[in-house]
PDB file of C-alpha atoms in Angstrom:
ATOM      1  CA  GLN A 610      49.264   9.238 -71.498  1.00 87.00           C
ATOM      2  CA  VAL A 611      50.756   8.470 -68.484  1.00 92.00           C
ATOM      3  CA  GLN A 612      52.690   5.829 -67.372  1.00 95.00           C
ATOM      4  CA  LEU A 613      52.462   4.752 -63.648  1.00 96.00           C
ATOM      5  CA  VAL A 614      55.511   2.501 -62.158  1.00 97.00           C
ATOM      6  CA  GLU A 615      55.143   1.054 -58.809  1.00 98.00           C
ATOM      7  CA  SER A 616      57.563  -0.529 -56.599  1.00 98.00           C
ATOM      8  CA  GLY A 617      58.489  -1.354 -52.956  1.00 98.00           C
ATOM      9  CA  GLY A 618      56.400  -3.766 -51.884  1.00 98.00           C
ATOM     10  CA  GLY A 619      57.026  -6.661 -49.545  1.00 98.00           C
ATOM     11  CA  LEU A 620      56.734  -8.696 -46.584  1.00 98.00           C
ATOM     12  CA  VAL A 621      56.423  -7.104 -43.091  1.00 98.00           C
ATOM     13  CA  GLN A 622      55.430  -8.263 -38.916  1.00 98.00           C
ATOM     14  CA  ALA A 623      52.581  -6.262 -38.140  1.00 98.00           C
ATOM     15  CA  GLY A 624      53.580  -3.023 -36.705  1.00 98.00           C
ATOM     16  CA  GLY A 625      56.429  -2.524 -39.236  1.00 98.00           C
ATOM     17  CA  SER A 626      57.129  -0.276 -42.075  1.00 98.00           C
ATOM     18  CA  LEU A 627      57.440   0.035 -46.082  1.00 98.00           C
ATOM     19  CA  ARG A 628      57.973   3.172 -48.658  1.00 98.00           C
ATOM     20  CA  LEU A 629      55.932   2.521 -51.733  1.00 98.00           C
ATOM     21  CA  SER A 630      57.505   4.670 -54.702  1.00 98.00           C
ATOM     22  CA  CYS A 631      55.028   5.690 -58.478  1.00 97.00           C
ATOM     23  CA  VAL A 632      57.109   6.627 -61.218  1.00 96.00           C
ATOM     24  CA  ALA A 633      55.578   8.148 -63.168  1.00 93.00           C
ATOM     25  CA  SER A 634      55.889   9.321 -66.810  1.00 93.00           C
ATOM     26  CA  GLY A 635      54.404  10.351 -69.664  1.00 89.00           C
ATOM     27  CA  ARG A 636      51.749  13.635 -69.574  1.00 79.00           C
ATOM     28  CA  THR A 637      52.532  14.201 -65.694  1.00 75.00           C
ATOM     29  CA  ARG A 638      52.238  18.392 -66.033  1.00 79.00           C
ATOM     30  CA  SER A 639      48.277  17.353 -67.214  1.00 83.00           C
ATOM     31  CA  THR A 640      47.363  14.987 -63.879  1.00 87.00           C
ATOM     32  CA  TYR A 641      45.048  16.510 -61.534  1.00 91.00           C
ATOM     33  CA  VAL A 642      45.201  13.988 -59.080  1.00 93.00           C
ATOM     34  CA  MET A 643      47.390  11.297 -58.160  1.00 94.00           C
ATOM     35  CA  ALA A 644      46.094   8.229 -55.604  1.00 97.00           C
ATOM     36  CA  TRP A 645      47.368   5.172 -54.004  1.00 98.00           C
ATOM     37  CA  ILE A 646      44.681   2.524 -54.229  1.00 98.00           C
ATOM     38  CA  ARG A 647      44.811  -1.143 -53.159  1.00 98.00           C
ATOM     39  CA  GLN A 648      43.024  -4.429 -53.603  1.00 98.00           C
ATOM     40  CA  ALA A 649      43.091  -7.333 -51.200  1.00 97.00           C
ATOM     41  CA  PRO A 650      42.455 -10.705 -52.283  1.00 91.00           C
ATOM     42  CA  GLY A 651      38.709 -11.152 -53.540  1.00 94.00           C
ATOM     43  CA  LYS A 652      37.441  -7.579 -52.605  1.00 96.00           C
ATOM     44  CA  GLU A 653      36.746  -4.553 -54.919  1.00 95.00           C
ATOM     45  CA  ARG A 654      40.111  -2.060 -55.021  1.00 96.00           C
ATOM     46  CA  GLU A 655      39.499   0.014 -51.678  1.00 97.00           C
ATOM     47  CA  PHE A 656      40.918   4.264 -52.100  1.00 97.00           C
ATOM     48  CA  VAL A 657      44.004   4.955 -49.472  1.00 98.00           C
ATOM     49  CA  VAL A 658      45.140   8.220 -50.203  1.00 98.00           C
ATOM     50  CA  ALA A 659      45.309  11.159 -52.915  1.00 96.00           C
ATOM     51  CA  THR A 660      47.013  14.560 -54.256  1.00 94.00           C
ATOM     52  CA  THR A 661      45.580  17.232 -56.241  1.00 92.00           C
ATOM     53  CA  TRP A 662      49.026  17.813 -58.071  1.00 87.00           C
ATOM     54  CA  ALA A 663      48.046  21.935 -58.196  1.00 87.00           C
ATOM     55  CA  GLY A 664      46.759  22.207 -55.327  1.00 86.00           C
ATOM     56  CA  GLY A 665      48.634  19.981 -52.566  1.00 87.00           C
ATOM     57  CA  ARG A 666      45.453  18.235 -50.965  1.00 93.00           C
ATOM     58  CA  ILE A 667      45.779  15.684 -49.828  1.00 95.00           C
ATOM     59  CA  ASP A 668      42.923  13.423 -48.491  1.00 96.00           C
ATOM     60  CA  TYR A 669      43.236   9.639 -46.943  1.00 97.00           C
ATOM     61  CA  ALA A 670      41.082   7.159 -46.580  1.00 97.00           C
ATOM     62  CA  ASP A 671      39.845   6.604 -42.559  1.00 97.00           C
ATOM     63  CA  SER A 672      41.375   3.126 -42.671  1.00 97.00           C
ATOM     64  CA  VAL A 673      45.192   4.708 -42.843  1.00 98.00           C
ATOM     65  CA  LYS A 674      44.954   8.576 -41.235  1.00 98.00           C
ATOM     66  CA  GLY A 675      47.821   8.487 -38.757  1.00 98.00           C
ATOM     67  CA  ARG A 676      49.183   5.773 -40.159  1.00 98.00           C
ATOM     68  CA  PHE A 677      49.981   6.352 -43.904  1.00 98.00           C
ATOM     69  CA  THR A 678      51.857   9.170 -45.774  1.00 98.00           C
ATOM     70  CA  ILE A 679      51.957  10.250 -49.446  1.00 97.00           C
ATOM     71  CA  SER A 680      54.784  12.945 -50.377  1.00 96.00           C
ATOM     72  CA  ARG A 681      56.548  13.850 -53.975  1.00 92.00           C
ATOM     73  CA  ASP A 682      59.499  14.900 -55.362  1.00 91.00           C
ATOM     74  CA  ASN A 683      58.770  16.668 -58.700  1.00 86.00           C
ATOM     75  CA  ALA A 684      62.566  16.331 -59.831  1.00 88.00           C
ATOM     76  CA  LYS A 685      61.927  12.671 -59.981  1.00 91.00           C
ATOM     77  CA  ASN A 686      58.391  12.668 -61.011  1.00 89.00           C
ATOM     78  CA  THR A 687      57.723  10.401 -58.057  1.00 93.00           C
ATOM     79  CA  VAL A 688      55.051   9.695 -55.527  1.00 95.00           C
ATOM     80  CA  TYR A 689      55.490   7.621 -52.215  1.00 97.00           C
ATOM     81  CA  LEU A 690      53.424   6.382 -49.674  1.00 98.00           C
ATOM     82  CA  HIS A 691      55.044   6.246 -45.897  1.00 98.00           C
ATOM     83  CA  MET A 692      53.708   3.350 -44.742  1.00 98.00           C
ATOM     84  CA  ASN A 693      54.020   3.092 -40.883  1.00 98.00           C
ATOM     85  CA  SER A 694      52.332   0.390 -37.806  1.00 98.00           C
ATOM     86  CA  LEU A 695      51.040  -1.555 -40.656  1.00 98.00           C
ATOM     87  CA  LYS A 696      48.495  -4.527 -39.973  1.00 98.00           C
ATOM     88  CA  PRO A 697      47.773  -7.736 -41.373  1.00 98.00           C
ATOM     89  CA  GLU A 698      44.539  -5.744 -43.270  1.00 97.00           C
ATOM     90  CA  ASP A 699      46.761  -4.031 -44.967  1.00 98.00           C
ATOM     91  CA  THR A 700      47.646  -6.821 -47.611  1.00 98.00           C
ATOM     92  CA  GLY A 701      46.987  -6.107 -50.347  1.00 98.00           C
ATOM     93  CA  VAL A 702      48.088  -5.184 -54.525  1.00 98.00           C
ATOM     94  CA  TYR A 703      48.756  -1.200 -53.690  1.00 98.00           C
ATOM     95  CA  TYR A 704      48.858   0.887 -57.253  1.00 98.00           C
ATOM     96  CA  CYS A 705      49.178   4.169 -58.179  1.00 97.00           C
ATOM     97  CA  ALA A 706      46.672   6.316 -60.042  1.00 97.00           C
ATOM     98  CA  ASP A 707      46.281   8.997 -61.512  1.00 95.00           C
ATOM     99  CA  ARG A 708      43.311  11.482 -63.406  1.00 94.00           C
ATOM    100  CA  LEU A 709      44.219  14.159 -65.440  1.00 92.00           C
ATOM    101  CA  HIS A 710      40.949  15.995 -65.813  1.00 91.00           C
ATOM    102  CA  TYR A 711      38.829  17.969 -62.423  1.00 92.00           C
ATOM    103  CA  THR A 712      36.903  15.272 -60.146  1.00 92.00           C
ATOM    104  CA  SER A 713      35.543  16.073 -57.022  1.00 91.00           C
ATOM    105  CA  HIS A 714      35.376  12.205 -56.156  1.00 92.00           C
ATOM    106  CA  TYR A 715      38.573  11.288 -54.947  1.00 88.00           C
ATOM    107  CA  GLU A 716      38.013   8.415 -53.072  1.00 92.00           C
ATOM    108  CA  SER A 717      36.566   6.698 -56.101  1.00 94.00           C
ATOM    109  CA  SER A 718      38.757   4.214 -57.743  1.00 94.00           C
ATOM    110  CA  HIS A 719      36.301   4.669 -60.638  1.00 94.00           C
ATOM    111  CA  GLU A 720      37.652   8.348 -61.026  1.00 95.00           C
ATOM    112  CA  TYR A 721      41.302   7.290 -62.010  1.00 96.00           C
ATOM    113  CA  GLU A 722      42.206   6.522 -65.666  1.00 94.00           C
ATOM    114  CA  TYR A 723      45.660   5.520 -65.856  1.00 95.00           C
ATOM    115  CA  TRP A 724      47.233   2.679 -62.974  1.00 97.00           C
ATOM    116  CA  GLY A 725      50.216   0.970 -62.374  1.00 97.00           C
ATOM    117  CA  ARG A 726      50.869  -1.935 -61.994  1.00 97.00           C
ATOM    118  CA  GLY A 727      50.714  -3.134 -58.902  1.00 98.00           C
ATOM    119  CA  THR A 728      52.995  -3.577 -56.280  1.00 98.00           C
ATOM    120  CA  GLN A 729      52.363  -6.577 -53.553  1.00 98.00           C
ATOM    121  CA  VAL A 730      52.033  -5.714 -49.926  1.00 98.00           C
ATOM    122  CA  THR A 731      51.905  -8.458 -47.129  1.00 98.00           C
ATOM    123  CA  VAL A 732      51.646  -7.932 -43.395  1.00 98.00           C
ATOM    124  CA  SER A 733      52.086 -10.701 -41.530  1.00 97.00           C
ATOM    125  CA  SER A 734      50.308 -11.357 -38.279  1.00 92.00           C
TER     126      SER A 734
END
């Protein structure tokens, strides 16, 4: 079992930056892939970025390439999402998600079995 807690959300103007954090506990050493997934009001969950734990592969959604960066601090069991050049369409609840077993479908939110409660990101025009 994995427990995930997100933080760092807030209100920011378009063009601004935020850094989200996800602190993981439990069977973190068994994690295969972790991801950031967001959900805007009235919309379905949208993949943002994923990273495989052992292999270090990173896969960004086209909508955030060049603007968002995922990183991690193994000593703190923490994954970060650095968000730059934020746009109003980036607004939503950002979730940290985890899957323990292999999957090739990183971009599908249905593949993730553990979720945090989310942190709200609001980007004003």
